[in-house]
CSV table of C-alpha atoms in Angstrom, one decimal:
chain,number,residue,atom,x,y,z
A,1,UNK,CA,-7.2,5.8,10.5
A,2,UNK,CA,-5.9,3.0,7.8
A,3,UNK,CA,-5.0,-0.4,10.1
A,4,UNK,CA,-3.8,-3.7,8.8
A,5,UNK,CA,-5.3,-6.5,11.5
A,6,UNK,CA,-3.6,-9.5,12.2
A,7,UNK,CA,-4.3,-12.0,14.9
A,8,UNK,CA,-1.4,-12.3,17.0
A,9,UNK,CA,-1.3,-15.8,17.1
A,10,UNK,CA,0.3,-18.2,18.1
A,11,UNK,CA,-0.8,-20.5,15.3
A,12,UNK,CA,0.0,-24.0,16.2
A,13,UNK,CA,0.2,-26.2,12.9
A,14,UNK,CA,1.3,-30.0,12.7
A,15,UNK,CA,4.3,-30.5,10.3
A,16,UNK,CA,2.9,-31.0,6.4
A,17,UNK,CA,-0.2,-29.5,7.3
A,18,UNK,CA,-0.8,-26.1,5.7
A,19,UNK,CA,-0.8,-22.7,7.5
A,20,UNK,CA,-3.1,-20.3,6.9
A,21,UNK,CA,-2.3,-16.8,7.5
A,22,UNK,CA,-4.6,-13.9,7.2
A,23,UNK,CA,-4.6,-10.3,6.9
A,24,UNK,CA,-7.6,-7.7,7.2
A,25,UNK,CA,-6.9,-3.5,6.0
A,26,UNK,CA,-9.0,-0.6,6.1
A,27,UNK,CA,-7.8,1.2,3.1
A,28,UNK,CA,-10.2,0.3,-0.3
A,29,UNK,CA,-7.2,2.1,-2.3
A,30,UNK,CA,-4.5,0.0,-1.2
A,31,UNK,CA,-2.2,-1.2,-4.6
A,32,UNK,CA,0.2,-3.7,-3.2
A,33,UNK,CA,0.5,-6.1,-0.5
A,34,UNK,CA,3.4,-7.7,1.2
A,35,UNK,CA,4.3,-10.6,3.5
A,36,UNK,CA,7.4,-10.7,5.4
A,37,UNK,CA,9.2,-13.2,7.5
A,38,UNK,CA,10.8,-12.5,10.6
A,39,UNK,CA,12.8,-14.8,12.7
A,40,UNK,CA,13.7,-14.4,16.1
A,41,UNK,CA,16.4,-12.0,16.5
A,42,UNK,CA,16.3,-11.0,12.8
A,43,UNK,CA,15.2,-8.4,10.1
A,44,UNK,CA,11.9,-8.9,8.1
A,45,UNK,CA,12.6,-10.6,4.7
A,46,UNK,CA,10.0,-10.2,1.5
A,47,UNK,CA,8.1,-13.6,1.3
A,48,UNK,CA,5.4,-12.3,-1.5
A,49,UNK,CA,4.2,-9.7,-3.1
A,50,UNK,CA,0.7,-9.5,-5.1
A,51,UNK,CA,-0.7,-6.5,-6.3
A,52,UNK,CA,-3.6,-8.3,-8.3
A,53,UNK,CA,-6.9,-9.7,-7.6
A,54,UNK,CA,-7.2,-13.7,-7.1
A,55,UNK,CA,-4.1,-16.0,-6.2
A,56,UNK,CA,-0.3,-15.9,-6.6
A,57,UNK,CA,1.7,-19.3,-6.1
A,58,UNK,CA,5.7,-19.7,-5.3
A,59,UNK,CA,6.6,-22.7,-4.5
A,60,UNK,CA,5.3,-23.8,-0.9
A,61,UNK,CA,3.4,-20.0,-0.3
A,62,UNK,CA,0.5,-18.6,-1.8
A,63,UNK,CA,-0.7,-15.3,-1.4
A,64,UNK,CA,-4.4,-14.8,-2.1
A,65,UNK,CA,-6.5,-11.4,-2.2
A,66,UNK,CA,-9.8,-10.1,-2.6
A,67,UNK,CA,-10.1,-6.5,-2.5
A,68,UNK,CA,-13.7,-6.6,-2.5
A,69,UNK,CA,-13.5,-8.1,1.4
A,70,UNK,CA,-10.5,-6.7,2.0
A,71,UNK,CA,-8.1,-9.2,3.0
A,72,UNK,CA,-5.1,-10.8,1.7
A,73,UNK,CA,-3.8,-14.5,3.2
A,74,UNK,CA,-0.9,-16.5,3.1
A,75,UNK,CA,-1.0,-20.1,2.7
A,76,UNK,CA,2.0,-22.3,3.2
A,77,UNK,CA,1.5,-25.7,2.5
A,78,UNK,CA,3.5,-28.5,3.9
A,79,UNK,CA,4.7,-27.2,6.9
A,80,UNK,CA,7.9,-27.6,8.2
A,81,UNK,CA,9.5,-26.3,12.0
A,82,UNK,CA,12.0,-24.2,9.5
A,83,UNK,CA,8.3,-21.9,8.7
A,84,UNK,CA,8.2,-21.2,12.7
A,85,UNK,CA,8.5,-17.2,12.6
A,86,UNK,CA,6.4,-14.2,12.8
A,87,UNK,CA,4.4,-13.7,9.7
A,88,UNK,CA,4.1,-9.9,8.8
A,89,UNK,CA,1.6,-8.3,6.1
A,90,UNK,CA,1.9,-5.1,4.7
A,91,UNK,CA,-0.4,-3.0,2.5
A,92,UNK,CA,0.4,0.2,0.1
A,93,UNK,CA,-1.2,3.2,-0.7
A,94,UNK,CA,0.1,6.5,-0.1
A,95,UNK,CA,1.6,5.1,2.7
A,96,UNK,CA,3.0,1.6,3.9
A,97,UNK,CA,0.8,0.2,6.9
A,98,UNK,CA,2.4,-2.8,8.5
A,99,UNK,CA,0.2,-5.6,10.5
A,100,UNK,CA,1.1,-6.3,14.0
A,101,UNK,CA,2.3,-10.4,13.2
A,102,UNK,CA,1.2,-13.4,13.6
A,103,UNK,CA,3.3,-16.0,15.5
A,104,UNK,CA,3.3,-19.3,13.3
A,105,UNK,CA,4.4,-22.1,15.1
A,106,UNK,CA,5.1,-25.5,13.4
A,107,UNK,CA,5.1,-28.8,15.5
A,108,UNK,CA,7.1,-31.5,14.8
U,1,UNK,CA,24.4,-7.9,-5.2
U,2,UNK,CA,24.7,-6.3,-1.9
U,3,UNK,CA,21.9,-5.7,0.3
U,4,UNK,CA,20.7,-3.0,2.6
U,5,UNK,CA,23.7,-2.4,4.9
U,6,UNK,CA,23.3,-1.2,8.6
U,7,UNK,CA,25.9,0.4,10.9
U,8,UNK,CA,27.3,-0.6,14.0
U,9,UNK,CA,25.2,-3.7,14.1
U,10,UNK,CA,25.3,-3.2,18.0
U,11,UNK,CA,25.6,0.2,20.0
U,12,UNK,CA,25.8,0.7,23.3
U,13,UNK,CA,26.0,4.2,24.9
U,14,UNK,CA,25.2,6.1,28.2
U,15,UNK,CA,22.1,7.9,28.5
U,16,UNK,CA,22.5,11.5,27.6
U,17,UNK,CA,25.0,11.0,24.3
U,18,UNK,CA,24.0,11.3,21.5
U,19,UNK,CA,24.5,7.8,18.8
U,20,UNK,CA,24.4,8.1,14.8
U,21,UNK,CA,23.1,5.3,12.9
U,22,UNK,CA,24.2,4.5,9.4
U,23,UNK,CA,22.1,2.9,6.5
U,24,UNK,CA,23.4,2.3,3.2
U,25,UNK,CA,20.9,1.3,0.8
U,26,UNK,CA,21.0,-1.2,-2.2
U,27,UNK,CA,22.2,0.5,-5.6
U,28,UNK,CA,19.5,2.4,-7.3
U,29,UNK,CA,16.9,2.2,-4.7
U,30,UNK,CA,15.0,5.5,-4.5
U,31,UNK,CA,13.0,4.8,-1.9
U,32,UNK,CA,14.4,4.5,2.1
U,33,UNK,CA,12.8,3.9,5.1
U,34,UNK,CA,13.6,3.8,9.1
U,35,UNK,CA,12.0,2.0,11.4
U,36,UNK,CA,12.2,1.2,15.2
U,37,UNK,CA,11.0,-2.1,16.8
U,38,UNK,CA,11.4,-3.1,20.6
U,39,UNK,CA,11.6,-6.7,21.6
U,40,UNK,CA,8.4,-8.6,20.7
U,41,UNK,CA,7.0,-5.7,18.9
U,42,UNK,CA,5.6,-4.4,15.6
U,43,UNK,CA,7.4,-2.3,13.4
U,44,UNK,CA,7.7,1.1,14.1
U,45,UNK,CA,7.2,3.8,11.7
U,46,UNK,CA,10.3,6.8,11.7
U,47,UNK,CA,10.9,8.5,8.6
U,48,UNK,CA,10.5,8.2,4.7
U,49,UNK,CA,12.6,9.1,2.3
U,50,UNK,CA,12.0,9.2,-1.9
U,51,UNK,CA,14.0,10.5,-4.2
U,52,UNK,CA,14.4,14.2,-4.0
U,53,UNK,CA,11.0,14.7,-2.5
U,54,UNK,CA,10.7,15.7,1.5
U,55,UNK,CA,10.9,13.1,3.6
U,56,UNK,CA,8.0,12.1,5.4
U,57,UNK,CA,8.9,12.5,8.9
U,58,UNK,CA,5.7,12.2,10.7
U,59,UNK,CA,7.0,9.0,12.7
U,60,UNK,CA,9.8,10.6,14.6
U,61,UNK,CA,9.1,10.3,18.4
U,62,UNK,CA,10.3,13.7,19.4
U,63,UNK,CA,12.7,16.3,18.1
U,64,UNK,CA,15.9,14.3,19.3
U,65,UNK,CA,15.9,12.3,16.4
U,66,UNK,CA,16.5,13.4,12.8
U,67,UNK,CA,18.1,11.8,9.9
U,68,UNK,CA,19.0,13.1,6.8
U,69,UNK,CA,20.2,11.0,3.4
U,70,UNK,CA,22.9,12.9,1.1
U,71,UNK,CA,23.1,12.7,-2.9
U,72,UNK,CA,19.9,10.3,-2.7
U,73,UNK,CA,21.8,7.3,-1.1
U,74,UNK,CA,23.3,6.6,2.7
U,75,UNK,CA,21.1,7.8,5.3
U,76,UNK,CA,22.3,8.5,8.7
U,77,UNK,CA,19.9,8.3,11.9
U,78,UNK,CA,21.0,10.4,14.5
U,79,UNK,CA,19.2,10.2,18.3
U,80,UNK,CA,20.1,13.2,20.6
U,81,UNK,CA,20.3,13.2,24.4
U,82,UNK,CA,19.3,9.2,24.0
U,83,UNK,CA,16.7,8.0,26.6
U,84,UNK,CA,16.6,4.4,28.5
U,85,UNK,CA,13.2,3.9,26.4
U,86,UNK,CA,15.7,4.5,22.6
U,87,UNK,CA,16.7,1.3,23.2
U,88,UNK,CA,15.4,-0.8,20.2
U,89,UNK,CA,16.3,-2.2,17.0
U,90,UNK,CA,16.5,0.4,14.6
U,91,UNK,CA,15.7,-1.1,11.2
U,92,UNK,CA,16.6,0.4,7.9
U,93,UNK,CA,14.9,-0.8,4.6
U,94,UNK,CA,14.9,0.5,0.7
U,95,UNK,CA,12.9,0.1,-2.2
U,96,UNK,CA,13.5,0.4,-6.0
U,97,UNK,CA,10.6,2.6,-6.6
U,98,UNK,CA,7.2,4.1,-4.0
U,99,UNK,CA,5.1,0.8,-5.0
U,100,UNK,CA,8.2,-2.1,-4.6
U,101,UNK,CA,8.8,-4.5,-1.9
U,102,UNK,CA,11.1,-3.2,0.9
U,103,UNK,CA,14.4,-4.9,1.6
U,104,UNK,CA,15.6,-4.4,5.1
U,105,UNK,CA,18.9,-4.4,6.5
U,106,UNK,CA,20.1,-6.6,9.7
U,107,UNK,CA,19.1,-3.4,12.3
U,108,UNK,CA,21.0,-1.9,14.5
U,109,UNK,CA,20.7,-2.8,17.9
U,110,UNK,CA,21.1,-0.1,20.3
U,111,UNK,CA,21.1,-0.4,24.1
U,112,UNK,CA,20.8,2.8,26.3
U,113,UNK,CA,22.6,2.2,29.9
């Protein structure tokens, strides 16, 4: 059975320290991977997208992955309490396969 | 432009009726998806629609729910007989194409009494 793993978290980071996020999957013929936000109380919203090999920067996130390992992470350098959400990663193949979430928590 | 619109954004209803939950998708996306997710829980696969193709419905929870989307665009969710254990956030979400990012709506959230 295809699975994304996450590690539920929490993740406790000091503010302006960066926040690694990371994503396992089962599937070798994935295509495209996605990492959503989700606020309390609120729908998921697109973060990044990266459908290549290596690293993909926007602004404060990056979004690295290696196919060979099979995983795909999200950095977020300088952390601020506004990051504190549930982190989501999604992979596509045939189908869309969504992580569980990690819980990101930013301390003041 | 307009995003993914959900209605009601809140539904409340008495175990037994039946509810029907609107999704209106963003202009020219082919792709629509539902999903259900309970409070401090993943997201839960429903149904999967693309383009004219049959939707992928292997996520339904039992034959009370069904949806159906007319002329490729608004898709309506409908949950027969609701259950206590219906009560979620019901999520809608569409794509431009299979391979794009999804955009979700703001859910509806649906409380069974």
């Amino acid at each position: 059975q295809k699975e994304v793993e996450q590690n539920s978290g929490p993740l406790s980071v000091p503010e302006g320290a960066i926040a690694s996020l990371n994503c396992t999957y089962s599937d070798r013929g994935s295509q495209s991977f996605f990492w959503y936000r989700q606020y309390s109380g609120k729908s998921p919203e697109l973060i990044m997208f990266i459908y290549s090999n290596g690293d993909k920067e926007d602004g404060r996130f990056t979004a690295q992955l290696n196919k060979a390992s099979q995983y795909v992470s999200l950095l977020i350098r300088d952390s601020q309490p506004s990051d504190s959400a549930t982190y989501l990663c999604a992979e596509l193949n045939y189908q869309l396969i969504w992580g569980a979430g990690t819980k990101l928590i930013i301390k003041p | 432009g307009a995003g993914v619109s959900q209605s009601p954004s809140n539904k409340v209803t008495e175990k037994g009726k039946d509810v029907e939950l609107r999704c209106d998708p963003i202009s020219g996306h082919t792709a629509l998806y539902w999903y259900r997710q309970s409070l401090g829980q993943g997201l839960e696969f429903l149904i999967y629609f693309q383009g004219n193709s049959a939707p992928d419905k292997s996520g339904l929870p039992s034959d009370r729910f069904s949806a159906e989307r007319t002329g490729g665009s608004v898709s309506t969710l409908t949950i027969q007989r609701t259950q206590q254990e219906d009560s979620a956030v019901y999520l809608c979400a569409s794509s431009l194409a299979h391979v794009s990012p999804l955009h979700f709506g703001n859910g509806t959230r649906l409380t069974v009494t």
